[in-house]
Short mmCIF file of C-alpha atoms and ligand atoms in Angstrom, two decimals:
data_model
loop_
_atom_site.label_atom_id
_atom_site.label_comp_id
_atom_site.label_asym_id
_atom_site.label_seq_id
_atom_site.Cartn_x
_atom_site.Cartn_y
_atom_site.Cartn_z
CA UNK A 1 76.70 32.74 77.41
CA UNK A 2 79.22 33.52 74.60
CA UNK A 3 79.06 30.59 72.13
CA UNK A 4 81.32 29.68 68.86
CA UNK A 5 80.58 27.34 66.54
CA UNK A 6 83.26 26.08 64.39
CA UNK A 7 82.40 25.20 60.83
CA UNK A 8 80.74 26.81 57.90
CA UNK A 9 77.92 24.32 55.97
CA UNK A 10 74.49 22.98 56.65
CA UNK A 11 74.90 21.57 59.87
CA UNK A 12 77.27 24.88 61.09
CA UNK A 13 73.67 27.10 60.12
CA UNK A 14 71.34 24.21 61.98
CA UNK A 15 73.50 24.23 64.84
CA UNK A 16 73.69 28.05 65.09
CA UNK A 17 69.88 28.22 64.03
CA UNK A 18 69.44 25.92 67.32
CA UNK A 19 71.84 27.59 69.25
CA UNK A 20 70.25 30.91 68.86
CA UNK A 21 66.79 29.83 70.01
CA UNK A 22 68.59 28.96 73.25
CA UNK A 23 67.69 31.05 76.67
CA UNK A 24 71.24 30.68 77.52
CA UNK A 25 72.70 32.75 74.68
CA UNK A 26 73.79 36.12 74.74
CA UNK A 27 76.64 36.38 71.91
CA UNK A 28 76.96 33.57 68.86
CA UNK A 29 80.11 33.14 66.94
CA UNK A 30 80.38 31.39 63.81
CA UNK A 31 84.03 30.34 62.00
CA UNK A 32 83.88 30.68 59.35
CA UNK A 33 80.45 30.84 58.96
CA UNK A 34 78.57 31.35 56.15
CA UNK A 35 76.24 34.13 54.54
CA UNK A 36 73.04 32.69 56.11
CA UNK A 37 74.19 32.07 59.35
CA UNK A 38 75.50 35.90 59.47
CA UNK A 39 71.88 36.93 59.30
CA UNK A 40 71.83 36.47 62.86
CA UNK A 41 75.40 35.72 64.11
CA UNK A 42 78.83 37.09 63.95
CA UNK A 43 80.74 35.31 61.20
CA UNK A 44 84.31 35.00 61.31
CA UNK A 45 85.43 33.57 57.68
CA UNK A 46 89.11 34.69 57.98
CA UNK A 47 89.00 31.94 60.41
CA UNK A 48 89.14 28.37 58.87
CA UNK A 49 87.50 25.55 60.80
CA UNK A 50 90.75 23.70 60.13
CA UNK A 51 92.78 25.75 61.92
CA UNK A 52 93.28 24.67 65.40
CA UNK A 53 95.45 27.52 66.61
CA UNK A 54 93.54 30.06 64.88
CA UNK A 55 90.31 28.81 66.69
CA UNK A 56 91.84 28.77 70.03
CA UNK A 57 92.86 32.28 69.65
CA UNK A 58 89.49 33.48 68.36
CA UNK A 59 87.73 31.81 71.42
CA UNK A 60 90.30 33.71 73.55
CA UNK A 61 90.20 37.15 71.94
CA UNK A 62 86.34 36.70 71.81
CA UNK A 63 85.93 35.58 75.49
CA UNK A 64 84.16 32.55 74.47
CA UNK A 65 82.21 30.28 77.24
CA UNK A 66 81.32 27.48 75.09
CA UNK A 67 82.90 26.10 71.43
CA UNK A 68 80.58 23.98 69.69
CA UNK A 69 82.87 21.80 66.69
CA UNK A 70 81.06 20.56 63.56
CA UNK A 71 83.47 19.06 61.46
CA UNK A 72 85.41 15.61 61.78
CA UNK A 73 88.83 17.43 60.98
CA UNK A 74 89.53 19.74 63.40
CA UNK A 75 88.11 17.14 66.15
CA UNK A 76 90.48 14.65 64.70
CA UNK A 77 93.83 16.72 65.09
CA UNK A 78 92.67 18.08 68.96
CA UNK A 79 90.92 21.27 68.51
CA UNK A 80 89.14 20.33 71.55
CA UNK A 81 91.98 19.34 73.85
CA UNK A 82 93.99 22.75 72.53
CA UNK A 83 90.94 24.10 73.83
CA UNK A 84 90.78 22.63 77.60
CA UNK A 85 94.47 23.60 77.70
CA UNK A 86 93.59 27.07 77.18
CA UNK A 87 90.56 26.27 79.49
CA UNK A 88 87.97 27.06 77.28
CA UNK A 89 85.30 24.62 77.09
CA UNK A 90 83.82 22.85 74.18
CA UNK A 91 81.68 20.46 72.82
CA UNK A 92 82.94 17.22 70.93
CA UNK A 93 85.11 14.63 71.71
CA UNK A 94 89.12 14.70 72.34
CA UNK A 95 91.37 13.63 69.32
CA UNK A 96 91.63 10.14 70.84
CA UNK A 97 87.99 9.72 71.07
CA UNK A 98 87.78 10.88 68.03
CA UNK A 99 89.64 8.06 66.32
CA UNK A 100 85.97 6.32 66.44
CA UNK A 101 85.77 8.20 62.79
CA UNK A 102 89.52 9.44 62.20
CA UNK A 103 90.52 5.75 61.56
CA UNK A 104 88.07 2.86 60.90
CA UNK A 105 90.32 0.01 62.10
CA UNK A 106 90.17 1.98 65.44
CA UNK A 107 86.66 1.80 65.25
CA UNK A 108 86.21 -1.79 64.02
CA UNK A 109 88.97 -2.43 67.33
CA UNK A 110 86.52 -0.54 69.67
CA UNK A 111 83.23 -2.08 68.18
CA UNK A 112 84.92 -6.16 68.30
CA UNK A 113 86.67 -5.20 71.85
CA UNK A 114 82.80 -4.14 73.08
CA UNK A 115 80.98 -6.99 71.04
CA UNK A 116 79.36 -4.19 68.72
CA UNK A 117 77.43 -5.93 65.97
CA UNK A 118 78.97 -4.65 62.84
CA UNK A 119 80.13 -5.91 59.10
CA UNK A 120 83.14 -8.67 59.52
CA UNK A 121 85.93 -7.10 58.16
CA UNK A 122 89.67 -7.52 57.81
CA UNK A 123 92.65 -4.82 58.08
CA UNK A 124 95.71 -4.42 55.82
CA UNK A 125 98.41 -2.24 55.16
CA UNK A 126 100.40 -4.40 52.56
CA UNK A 127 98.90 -4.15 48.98
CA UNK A 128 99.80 -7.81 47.99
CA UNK A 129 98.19 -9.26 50.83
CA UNK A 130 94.85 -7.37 50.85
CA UNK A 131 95.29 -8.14 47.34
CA UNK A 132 95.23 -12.00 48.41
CA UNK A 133 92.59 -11.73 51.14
CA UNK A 134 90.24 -10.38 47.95
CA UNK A 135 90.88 -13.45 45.68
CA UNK A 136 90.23 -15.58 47.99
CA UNK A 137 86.61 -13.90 48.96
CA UNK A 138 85.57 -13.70 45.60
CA UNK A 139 81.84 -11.81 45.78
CA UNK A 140 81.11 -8.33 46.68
CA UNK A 141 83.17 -6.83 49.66
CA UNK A 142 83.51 -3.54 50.62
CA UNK A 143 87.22 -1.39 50.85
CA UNK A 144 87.62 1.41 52.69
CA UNK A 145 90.41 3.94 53.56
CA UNK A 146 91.38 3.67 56.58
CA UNK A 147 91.42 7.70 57.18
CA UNK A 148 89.34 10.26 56.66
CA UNK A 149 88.83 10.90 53.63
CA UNK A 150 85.92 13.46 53.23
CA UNK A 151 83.19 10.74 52.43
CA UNK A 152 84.92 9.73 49.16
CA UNK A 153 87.18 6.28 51.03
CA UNK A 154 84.53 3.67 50.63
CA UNK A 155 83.82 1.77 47.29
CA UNK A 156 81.11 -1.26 47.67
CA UNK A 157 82.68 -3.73 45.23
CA UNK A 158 80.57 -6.33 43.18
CA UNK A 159 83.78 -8.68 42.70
CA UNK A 160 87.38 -9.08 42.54
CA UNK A 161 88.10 -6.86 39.83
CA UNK A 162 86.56 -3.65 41.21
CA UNK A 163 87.85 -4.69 44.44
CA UNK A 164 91.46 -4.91 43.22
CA UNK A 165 91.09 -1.43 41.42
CA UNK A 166 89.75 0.47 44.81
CA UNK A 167 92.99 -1.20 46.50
CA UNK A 168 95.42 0.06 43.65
CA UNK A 169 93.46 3.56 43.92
CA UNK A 170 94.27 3.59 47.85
CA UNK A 171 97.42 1.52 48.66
CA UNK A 172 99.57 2.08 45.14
CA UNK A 173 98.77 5.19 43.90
CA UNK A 174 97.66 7.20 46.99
CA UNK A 175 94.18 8.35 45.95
CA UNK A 176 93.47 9.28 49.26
CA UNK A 177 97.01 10.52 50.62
CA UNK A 178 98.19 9.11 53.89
CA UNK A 179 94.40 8.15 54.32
CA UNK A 180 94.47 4.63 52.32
CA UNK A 181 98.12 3.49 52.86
CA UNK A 182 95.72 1.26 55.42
CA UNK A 183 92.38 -0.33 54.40
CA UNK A 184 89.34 -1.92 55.64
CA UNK A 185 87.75 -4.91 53.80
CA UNK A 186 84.55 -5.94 55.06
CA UNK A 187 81.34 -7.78 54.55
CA UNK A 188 78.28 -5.96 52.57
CA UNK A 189 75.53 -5.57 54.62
CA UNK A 190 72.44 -5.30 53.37
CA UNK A 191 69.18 -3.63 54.54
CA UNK A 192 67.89 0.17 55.20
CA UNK A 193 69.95 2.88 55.87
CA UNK A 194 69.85 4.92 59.11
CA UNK A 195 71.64 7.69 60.76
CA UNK A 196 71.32 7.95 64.69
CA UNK A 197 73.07 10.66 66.73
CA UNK A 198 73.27 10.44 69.91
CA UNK A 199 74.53 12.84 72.73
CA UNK A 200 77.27 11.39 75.29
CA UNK A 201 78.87 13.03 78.62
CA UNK A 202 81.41 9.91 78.24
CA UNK A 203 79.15 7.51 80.53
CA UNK A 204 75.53 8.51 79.41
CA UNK A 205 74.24 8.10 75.76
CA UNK A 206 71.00 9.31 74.56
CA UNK A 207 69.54 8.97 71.20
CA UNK A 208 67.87 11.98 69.12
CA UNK A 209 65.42 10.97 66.80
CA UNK A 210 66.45 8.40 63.79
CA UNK A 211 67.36 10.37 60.11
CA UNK A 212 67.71 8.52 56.56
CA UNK A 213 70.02 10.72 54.76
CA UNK A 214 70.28 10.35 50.67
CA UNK A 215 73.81 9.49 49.47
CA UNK A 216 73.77 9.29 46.05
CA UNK A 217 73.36 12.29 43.61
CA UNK A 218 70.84 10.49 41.57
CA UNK A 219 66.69 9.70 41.90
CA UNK A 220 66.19 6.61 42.76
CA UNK A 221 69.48 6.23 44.54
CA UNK A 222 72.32 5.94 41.11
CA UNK A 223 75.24 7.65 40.50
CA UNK A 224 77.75 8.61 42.54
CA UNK A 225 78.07 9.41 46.21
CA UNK A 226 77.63 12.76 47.33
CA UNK A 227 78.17 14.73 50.96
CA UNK A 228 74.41 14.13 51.02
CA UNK A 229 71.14 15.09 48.70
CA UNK A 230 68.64 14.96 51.86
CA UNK A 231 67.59 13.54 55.08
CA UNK A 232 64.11 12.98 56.81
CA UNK A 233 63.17 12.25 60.56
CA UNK A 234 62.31 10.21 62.18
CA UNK A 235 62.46 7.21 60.14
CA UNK A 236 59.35 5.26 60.54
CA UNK A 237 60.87 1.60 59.98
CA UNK A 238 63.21 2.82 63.16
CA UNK A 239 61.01 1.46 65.46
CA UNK A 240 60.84 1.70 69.30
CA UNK A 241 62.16 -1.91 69.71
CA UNK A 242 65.26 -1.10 67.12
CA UNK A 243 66.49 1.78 69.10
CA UNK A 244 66.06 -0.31 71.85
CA UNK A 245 68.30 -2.71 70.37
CA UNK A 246 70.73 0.36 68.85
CA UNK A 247 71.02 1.65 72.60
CA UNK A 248 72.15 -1.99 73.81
CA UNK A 249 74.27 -3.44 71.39
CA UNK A 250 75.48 -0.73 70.15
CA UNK A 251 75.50 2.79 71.63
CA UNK A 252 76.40 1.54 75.22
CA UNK A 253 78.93 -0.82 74.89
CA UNK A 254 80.98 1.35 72.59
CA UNK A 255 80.52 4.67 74.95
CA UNK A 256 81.97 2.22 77.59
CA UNK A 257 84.28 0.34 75.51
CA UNK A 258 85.74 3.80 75.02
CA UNK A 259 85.86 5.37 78.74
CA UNK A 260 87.36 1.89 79.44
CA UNK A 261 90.21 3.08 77.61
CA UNK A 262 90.91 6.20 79.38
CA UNK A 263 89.21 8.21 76.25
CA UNK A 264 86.15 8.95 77.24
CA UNK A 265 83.67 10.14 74.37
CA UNK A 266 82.10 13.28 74.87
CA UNK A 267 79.94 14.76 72.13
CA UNK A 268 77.55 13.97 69.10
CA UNK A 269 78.30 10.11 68.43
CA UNK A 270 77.25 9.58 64.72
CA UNK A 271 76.01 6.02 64.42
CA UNK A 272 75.40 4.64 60.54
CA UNK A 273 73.46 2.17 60.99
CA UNK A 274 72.31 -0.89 58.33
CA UNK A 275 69.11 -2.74 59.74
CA UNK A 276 70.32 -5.95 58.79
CA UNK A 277 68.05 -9.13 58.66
CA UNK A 278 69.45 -9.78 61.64
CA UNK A 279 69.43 -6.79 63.97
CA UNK A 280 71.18 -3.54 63.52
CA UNK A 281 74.64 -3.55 62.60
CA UNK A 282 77.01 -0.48 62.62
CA UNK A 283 78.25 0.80 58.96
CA UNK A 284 80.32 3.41 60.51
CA UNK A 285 80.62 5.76 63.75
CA UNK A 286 81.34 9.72 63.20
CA UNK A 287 82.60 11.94 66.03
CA UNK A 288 80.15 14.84 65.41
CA UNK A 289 76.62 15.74 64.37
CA UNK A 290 75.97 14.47 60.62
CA UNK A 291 75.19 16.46 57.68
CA UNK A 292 72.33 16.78 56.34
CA UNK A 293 70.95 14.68 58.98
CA UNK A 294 71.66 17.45 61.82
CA UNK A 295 69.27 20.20 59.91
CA UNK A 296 66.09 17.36 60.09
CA UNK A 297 66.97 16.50 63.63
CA UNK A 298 67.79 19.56 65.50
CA UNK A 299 64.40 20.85 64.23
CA UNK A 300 62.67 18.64 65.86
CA UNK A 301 64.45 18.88 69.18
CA UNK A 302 62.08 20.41 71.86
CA UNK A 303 64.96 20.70 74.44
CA UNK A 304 67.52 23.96 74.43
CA UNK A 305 70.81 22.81 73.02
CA UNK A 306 72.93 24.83 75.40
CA UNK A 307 71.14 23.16 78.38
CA UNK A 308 71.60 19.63 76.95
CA UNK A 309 75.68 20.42 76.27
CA UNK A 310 76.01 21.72 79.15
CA UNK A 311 74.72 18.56 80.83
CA UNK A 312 76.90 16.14 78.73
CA UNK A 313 79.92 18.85 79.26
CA UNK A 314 79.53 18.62 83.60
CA UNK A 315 79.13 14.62 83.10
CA UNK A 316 75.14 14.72 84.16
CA UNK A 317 72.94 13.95 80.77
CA UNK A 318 71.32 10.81 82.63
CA UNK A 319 69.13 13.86 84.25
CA UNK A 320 68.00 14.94 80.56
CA UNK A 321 65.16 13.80 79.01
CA UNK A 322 65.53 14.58 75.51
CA UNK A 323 62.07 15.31 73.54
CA UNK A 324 61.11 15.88 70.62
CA UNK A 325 57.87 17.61 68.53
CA UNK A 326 55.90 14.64 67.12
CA UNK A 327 56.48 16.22 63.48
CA UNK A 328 58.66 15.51 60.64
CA UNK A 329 61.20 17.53 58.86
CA UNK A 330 62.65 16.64 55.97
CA UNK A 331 65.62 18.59 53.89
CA UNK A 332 66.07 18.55 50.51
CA UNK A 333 69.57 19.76 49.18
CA UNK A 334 69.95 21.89 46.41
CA UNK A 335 73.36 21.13 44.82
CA UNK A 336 75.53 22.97 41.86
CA UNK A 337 75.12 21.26 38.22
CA UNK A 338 78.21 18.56 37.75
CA UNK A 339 78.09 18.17 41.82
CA UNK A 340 80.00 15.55 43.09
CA UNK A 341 82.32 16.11 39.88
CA UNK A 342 83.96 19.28 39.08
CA UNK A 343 81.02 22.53 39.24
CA UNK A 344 81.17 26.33 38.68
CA UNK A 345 81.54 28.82 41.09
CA UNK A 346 79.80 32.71 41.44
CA UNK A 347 76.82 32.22 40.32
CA UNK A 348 73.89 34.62 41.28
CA UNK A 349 71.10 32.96 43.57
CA UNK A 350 67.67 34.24 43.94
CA UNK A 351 64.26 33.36 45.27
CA UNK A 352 65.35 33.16 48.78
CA UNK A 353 62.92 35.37 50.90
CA UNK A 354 59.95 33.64 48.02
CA UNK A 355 61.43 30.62 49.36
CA UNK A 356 60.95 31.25 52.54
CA UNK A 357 57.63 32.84 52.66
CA UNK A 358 56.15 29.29 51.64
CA UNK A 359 57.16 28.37 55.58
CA UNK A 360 60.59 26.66 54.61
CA UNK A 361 63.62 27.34 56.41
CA UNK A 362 66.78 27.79 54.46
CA UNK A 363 70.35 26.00 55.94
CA UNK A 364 73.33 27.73 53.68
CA UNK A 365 76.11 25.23 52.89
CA UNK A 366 78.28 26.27 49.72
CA UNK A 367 76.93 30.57 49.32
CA UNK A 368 79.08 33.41 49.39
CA UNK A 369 79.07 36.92 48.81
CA UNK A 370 80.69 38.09 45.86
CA UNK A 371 82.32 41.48 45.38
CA UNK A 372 79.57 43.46 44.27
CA UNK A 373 77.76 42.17 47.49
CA UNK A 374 75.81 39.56 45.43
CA UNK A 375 74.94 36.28 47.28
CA UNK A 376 76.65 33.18 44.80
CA UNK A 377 77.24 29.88 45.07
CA UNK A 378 80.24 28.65 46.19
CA UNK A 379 80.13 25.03 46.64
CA UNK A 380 78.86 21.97 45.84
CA UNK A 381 75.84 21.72 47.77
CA UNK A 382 74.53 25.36 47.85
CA UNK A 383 71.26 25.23 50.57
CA UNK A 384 69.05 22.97 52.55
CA UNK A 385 65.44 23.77 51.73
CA UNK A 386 64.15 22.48 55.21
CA UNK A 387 60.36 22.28 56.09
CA UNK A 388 58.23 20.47 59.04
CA UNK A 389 55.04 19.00 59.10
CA UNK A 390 52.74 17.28 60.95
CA UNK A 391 53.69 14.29 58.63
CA UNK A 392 56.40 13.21 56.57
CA UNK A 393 53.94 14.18 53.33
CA UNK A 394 53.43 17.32 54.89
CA UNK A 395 57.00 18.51 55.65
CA UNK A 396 58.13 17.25 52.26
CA UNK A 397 55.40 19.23 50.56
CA UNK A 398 56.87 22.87 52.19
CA UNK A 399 60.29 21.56 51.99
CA UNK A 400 59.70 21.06 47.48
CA UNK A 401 57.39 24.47 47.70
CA UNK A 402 60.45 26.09 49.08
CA UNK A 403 63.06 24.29 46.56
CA UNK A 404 60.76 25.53 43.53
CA UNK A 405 61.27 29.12 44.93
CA UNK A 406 65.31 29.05 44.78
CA UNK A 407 66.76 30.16 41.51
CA UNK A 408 70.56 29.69 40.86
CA UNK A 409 72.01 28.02 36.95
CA UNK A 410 71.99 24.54 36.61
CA UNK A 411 70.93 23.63 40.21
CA UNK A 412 69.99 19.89 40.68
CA UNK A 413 67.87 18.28 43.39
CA UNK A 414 66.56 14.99 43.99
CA UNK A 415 62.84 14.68 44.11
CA UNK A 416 62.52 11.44 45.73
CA UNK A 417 63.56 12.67 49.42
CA UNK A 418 61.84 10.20 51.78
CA UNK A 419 59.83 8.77 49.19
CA UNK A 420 60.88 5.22 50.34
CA UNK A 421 59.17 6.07 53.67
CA UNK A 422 55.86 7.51 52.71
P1 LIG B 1 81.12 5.07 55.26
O1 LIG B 1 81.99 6.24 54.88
O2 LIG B 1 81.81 4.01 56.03
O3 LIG B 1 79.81 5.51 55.84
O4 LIG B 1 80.63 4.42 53.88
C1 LIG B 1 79.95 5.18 52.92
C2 LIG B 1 78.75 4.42 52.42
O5 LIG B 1 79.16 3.18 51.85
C3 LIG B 1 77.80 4.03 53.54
O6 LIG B 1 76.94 5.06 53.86
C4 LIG B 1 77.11 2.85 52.93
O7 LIG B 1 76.07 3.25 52.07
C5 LIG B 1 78.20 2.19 52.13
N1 LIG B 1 78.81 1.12 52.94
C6 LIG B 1 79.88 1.21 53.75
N2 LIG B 1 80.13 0.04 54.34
C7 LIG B 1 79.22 -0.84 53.90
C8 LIG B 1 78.96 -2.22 54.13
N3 LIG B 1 79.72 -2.96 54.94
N4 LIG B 1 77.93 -2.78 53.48
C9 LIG B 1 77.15 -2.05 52.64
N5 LIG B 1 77.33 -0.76 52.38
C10 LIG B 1 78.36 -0.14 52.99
N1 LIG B 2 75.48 12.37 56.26
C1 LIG B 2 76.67 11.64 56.50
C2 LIG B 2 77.70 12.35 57.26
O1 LIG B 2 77.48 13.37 57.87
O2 LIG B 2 78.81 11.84 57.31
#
């Protein structure tokens, strides 16, 4: 089979890194791709995950069976339904379905249409009145942009002041484009974190193992929100009778809240979860595999990918049983100094086969090449140091062995990955 894989981070290299282990794989396509992943698959960086025509055409030219789609972008403005028009297949949901992340008063719809325990929440696109709704619920509330808006929409607010600044910042003056002319104002919930993805044909939906990703940029969880520092898996407070409770309130009722509507979901549903004091309740839904959480989880996935797609693709994942190596993996994400504020560019990173000799496996997110062939960073998070072990301690241990290997200026890492689970 002739696979592409749109995207170019972390989870683009753990999906290819999967992808490749696959029996069903004969050619692998990455776009853009990324140094690292073009150890072992064609890149195409001319080709920018963004850009929906240029995709389709690359799957045609290449003869492509199956397009896999990491980012939220593309899925949102119907890379996969240009796709089935050209009758190519691929994995991820239509741009309809994919409104469960492209707009979160679409989601919070879908999740109070399907009785999905989730924050309370109210919806405006006036200024003055959300501006009323907040004085009158003096205390901490949440505001979010309605759109994406690249993990940077949501500010938790301790009280009407902060609240009424996030509002300007969206509604007045446009912090988030077109994103935050609407908002979300909801309820803080309070509790542990979790990420669950969870593979859907549109009917089925089956769980992968639970991840706990690490948003801030600081130890000890301070500072400001980042893409992601790190993720473990599984989490051990996700416990059999949660994700029992996840898959009923929550996972089925929205996969059939949604083919109810005529969109069915088909792809990596991306549940945030908050284990409340009273049950699970659902922080946000993404359309696609999360990142960093994808490069803990997909390690630990016994079954081939391509097998598992292709079930959820022909509408038959109820005959999957998804397993997974009773390990851990964690990830620990080595980031450019000034990362999630402004950060240099081009410089040199070493260490990387040391790095990998301690039994760590490297996912690229933000390298390059530079002209003189030198591998540089290019982004704000640089590389996953990923590691298993037969426990959390364990995989943690190779994962910081690894990190201690990779030299680059000013690189910053937090060294309290899944340190709230051991
Ligand atoms: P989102 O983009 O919706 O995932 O929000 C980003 C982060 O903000 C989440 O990962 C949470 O840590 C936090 N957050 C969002 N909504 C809430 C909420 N209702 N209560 C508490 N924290 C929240
Ligand atoms: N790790 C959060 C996300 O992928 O959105």
């Amino acid at each position: 089979m002739k696979v592409l894989i749109v995207g170019g981070g972390g989870r683009e290299h753990a999906l290819a890194w999967k992808a490749i282990q696959s029996r069903h794989i004969d050619e692998l396509h990455v776009a853009p791709g990324n140094p690292g992943i073009g150890r072992f698959a064609w890149c195409h960086p001319e080709v920018k995950a963004t850009d929906v025509a240029g995709q389709v055409e690359l799957a045609r030219r290449l003869g492509i069976d199956l397009v896999i789609v990491g980012p939220e972008e593309p899925l949102a403005t119907g890379l996969v339904d240009a796709l089935a028009e050209a009758g190519i297949r691929a994995f991820g949901p239509t741009a309809a379905a994919a409104r469960i992340e492209a707009s979160k008063a679409f989601a919070k719809e879908v999740m109070a249409a399907a009785g999905v325990p989730t924050a309370s929440y109210a919806v405006f696109s006036d200024y003055d009145a959300a501006l009323a709704y907040v004085e009158a619920h003096p205390g901490p509330l949440v505001v979010k942009a309605d759109g994406l808006a690249a993990g940077k929409g949501v500010r938790v607010c301790a009280g009407v002041e902060e609240a009424r600044q996030a509002l300007r910042a969206a509604m007045v003056e446009g912090a988030f484009a077109g994103a935050g002319r609407r908002v979300v104002i909801e309820e803080v919930l309070e509790g542990e974190e979790v990420s669950v993805l969870a593979f859907s044909d549109g009917r089925t939906v089956k769980q992968m193992v639970a991840a706990q990703d690490h948003k801030r940029v600081g130890e000890g969880d301070t500072g400001p929100n980042t893409g992601g520092m790190g993720a473990y898996a599984p989490v051990p407070f996700y416990t059999p009778a949660v994700a029992d409770a996840v898959q009923r309130t929550i996972l089925e009722p929205t996969i059939a809240e949604l083919a109810r509507r005529g969109t069915p979901f088909v792809g990596c549903l991306f549940a945030g979860l908050m284990l409340t004091a009273q049950g699970p309740k659902v922080v946000e839904f993404n359309a696609r595999f999360g990142d960093p959480e994808t490069q803990v989880v997909l390690p630990l996935l016994e079954n081939d990918l391509l097998e598992v797609i292709g079930a959820c693709l022909d509408g038959r994942l109820h005959e999957v049983e998804l397993r997974f190596r009773p390990e851990s993996a964690a990830v620990v994400v080595l980031a450019s100094a000034g990362y999630p504020g402004a950060y240099q560019k081009g410089l040199p990173i070493g260490g990387l086969v040391e790095a990998e000799e301690t039994g760590a496996t490297l996912f690229h997110a933000g390298t390059a090449f530079n002209d003189e062939g030198v591998l540089v960073t290019a982004g704000g998070r640089v590389l996953g140091v990923m590691a298993t072990g037969p426990t959390l301690a364990a995989a943690l241990d190779l994962a910081y062995a690894g990190v201690e290997r990779v030299r680059f200026e000013g690189r910053v890492f937090r060294r309290d990955i899944g340190r709230r689970a051991l």
